[in-house]
Short mmCIF file of C-alpha atoms in Angstrom, two decimals:
data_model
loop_
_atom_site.label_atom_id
_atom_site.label_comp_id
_atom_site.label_asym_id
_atom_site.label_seq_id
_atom_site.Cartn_x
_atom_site.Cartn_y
_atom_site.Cartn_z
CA UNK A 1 157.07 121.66 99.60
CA UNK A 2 153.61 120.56 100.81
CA UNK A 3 152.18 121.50 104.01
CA UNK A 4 152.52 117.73 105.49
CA UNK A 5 156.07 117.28 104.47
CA UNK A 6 157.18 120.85 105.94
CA UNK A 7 155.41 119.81 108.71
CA UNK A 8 157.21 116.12 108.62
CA UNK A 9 160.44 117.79 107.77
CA UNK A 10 160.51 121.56 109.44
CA UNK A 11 158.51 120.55 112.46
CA UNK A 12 156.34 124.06 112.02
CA UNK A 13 153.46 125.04 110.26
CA UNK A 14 151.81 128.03 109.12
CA UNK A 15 148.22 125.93 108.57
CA UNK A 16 146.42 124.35 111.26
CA UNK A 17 146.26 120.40 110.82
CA UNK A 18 142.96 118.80 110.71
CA UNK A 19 142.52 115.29 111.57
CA UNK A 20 139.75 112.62 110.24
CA UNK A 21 139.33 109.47 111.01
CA UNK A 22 138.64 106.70 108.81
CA UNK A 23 135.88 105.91 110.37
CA UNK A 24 133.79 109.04 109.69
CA UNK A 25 134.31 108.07 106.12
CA UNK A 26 131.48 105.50 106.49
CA UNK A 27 128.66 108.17 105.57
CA UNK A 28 130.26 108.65 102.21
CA UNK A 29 128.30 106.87 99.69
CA UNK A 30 131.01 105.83 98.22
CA UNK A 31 132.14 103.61 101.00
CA UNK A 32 128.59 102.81 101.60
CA UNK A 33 127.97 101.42 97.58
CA UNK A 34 131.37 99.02 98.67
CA UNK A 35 130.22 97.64 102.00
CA UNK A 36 126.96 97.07 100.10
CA UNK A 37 128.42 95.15 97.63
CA UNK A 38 130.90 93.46 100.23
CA UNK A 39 129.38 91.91 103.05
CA UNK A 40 131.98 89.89 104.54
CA UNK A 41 134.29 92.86 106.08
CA UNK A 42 137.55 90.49 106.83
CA UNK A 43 137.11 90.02 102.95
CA UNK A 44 137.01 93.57 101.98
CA UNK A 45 140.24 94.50 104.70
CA UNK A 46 142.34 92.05 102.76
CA UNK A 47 141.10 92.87 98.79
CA UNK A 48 144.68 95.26 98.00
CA UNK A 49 142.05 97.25 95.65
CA UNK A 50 138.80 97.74 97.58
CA UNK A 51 141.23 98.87 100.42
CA UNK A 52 143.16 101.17 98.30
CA UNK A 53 139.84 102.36 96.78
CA UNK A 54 138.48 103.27 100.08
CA UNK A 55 141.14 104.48 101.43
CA UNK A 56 141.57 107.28 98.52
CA UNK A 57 137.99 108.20 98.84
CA UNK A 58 137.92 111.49 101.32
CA UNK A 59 141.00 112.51 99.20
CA UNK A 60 138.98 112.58 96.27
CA UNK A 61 135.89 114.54 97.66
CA UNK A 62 137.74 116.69 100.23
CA UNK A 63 141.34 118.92 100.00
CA UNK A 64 143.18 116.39 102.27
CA UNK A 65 146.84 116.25 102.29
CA UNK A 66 146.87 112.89 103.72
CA UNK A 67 145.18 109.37 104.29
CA UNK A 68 144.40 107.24 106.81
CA UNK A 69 145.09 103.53 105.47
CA UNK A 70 141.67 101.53 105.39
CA UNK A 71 141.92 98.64 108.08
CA UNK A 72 140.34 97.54 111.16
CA UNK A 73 141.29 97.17 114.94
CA UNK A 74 140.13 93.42 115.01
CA UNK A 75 141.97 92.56 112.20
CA UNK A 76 144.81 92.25 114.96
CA UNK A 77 143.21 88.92 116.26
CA UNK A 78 142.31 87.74 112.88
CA UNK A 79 145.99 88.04 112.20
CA UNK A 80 146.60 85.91 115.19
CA UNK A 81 144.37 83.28 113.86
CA UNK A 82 141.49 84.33 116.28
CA UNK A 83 137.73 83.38 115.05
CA UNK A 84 136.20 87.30 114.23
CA UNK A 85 132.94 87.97 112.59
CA UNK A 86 130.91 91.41 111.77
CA UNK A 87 127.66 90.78 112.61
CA UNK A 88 124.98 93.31 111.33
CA UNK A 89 123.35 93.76 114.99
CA UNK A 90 120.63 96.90 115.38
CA UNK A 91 120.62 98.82 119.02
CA UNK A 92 117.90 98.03 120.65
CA UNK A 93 116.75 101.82 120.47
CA UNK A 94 116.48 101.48 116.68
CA UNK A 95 114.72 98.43 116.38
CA UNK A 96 111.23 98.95 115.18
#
């Protein structure tokens, strides 16, 4: 039985669980390659393969036992037919 599911099942563990979020997965440059080649984020949270893809990703490069589904928060008003953009805005401390 794997550790999650005897976890899931037994409610003990011998292994200490780790959790990532999703959103640290943004340095991989895996993720980074996508975004690059999808600019319009709403877009990319509703392609079924780019969201699968990305979602896989820190199970491929790291011994994971599980996956965070790739999404976003505002999503949640999009889905209510609220306007939503990602705008590509620099802190003022990083602008040259």
């Amino acid at each position: 039985m794997s550790p999650i599911r005897n976890l899931i099942v037994n409610k003990r563990t011998d292994i200490n669980p780790i959790w990532i979020m999703r959103q640290a997965g943004r340095y991989l440059p895996e993720f980074r390659e996508i975004r690059k080649n999808n600019t319009d984020f709403i877009k990319l949270c509703l392609n079924p393969e780019l969201s699968k893809e990305i979602t896989l990703q820190p199970l491929k490069r790291f011994d994971l036992d599980a996956a965070i589904i790739f999404s976003d928060i505002l999503k949640l008003p999009y889905g209510l037919n609220q306007k939503v953009e990602f705008k590509k805005i620099l802190a003022p401390s990083l602008v040259t």
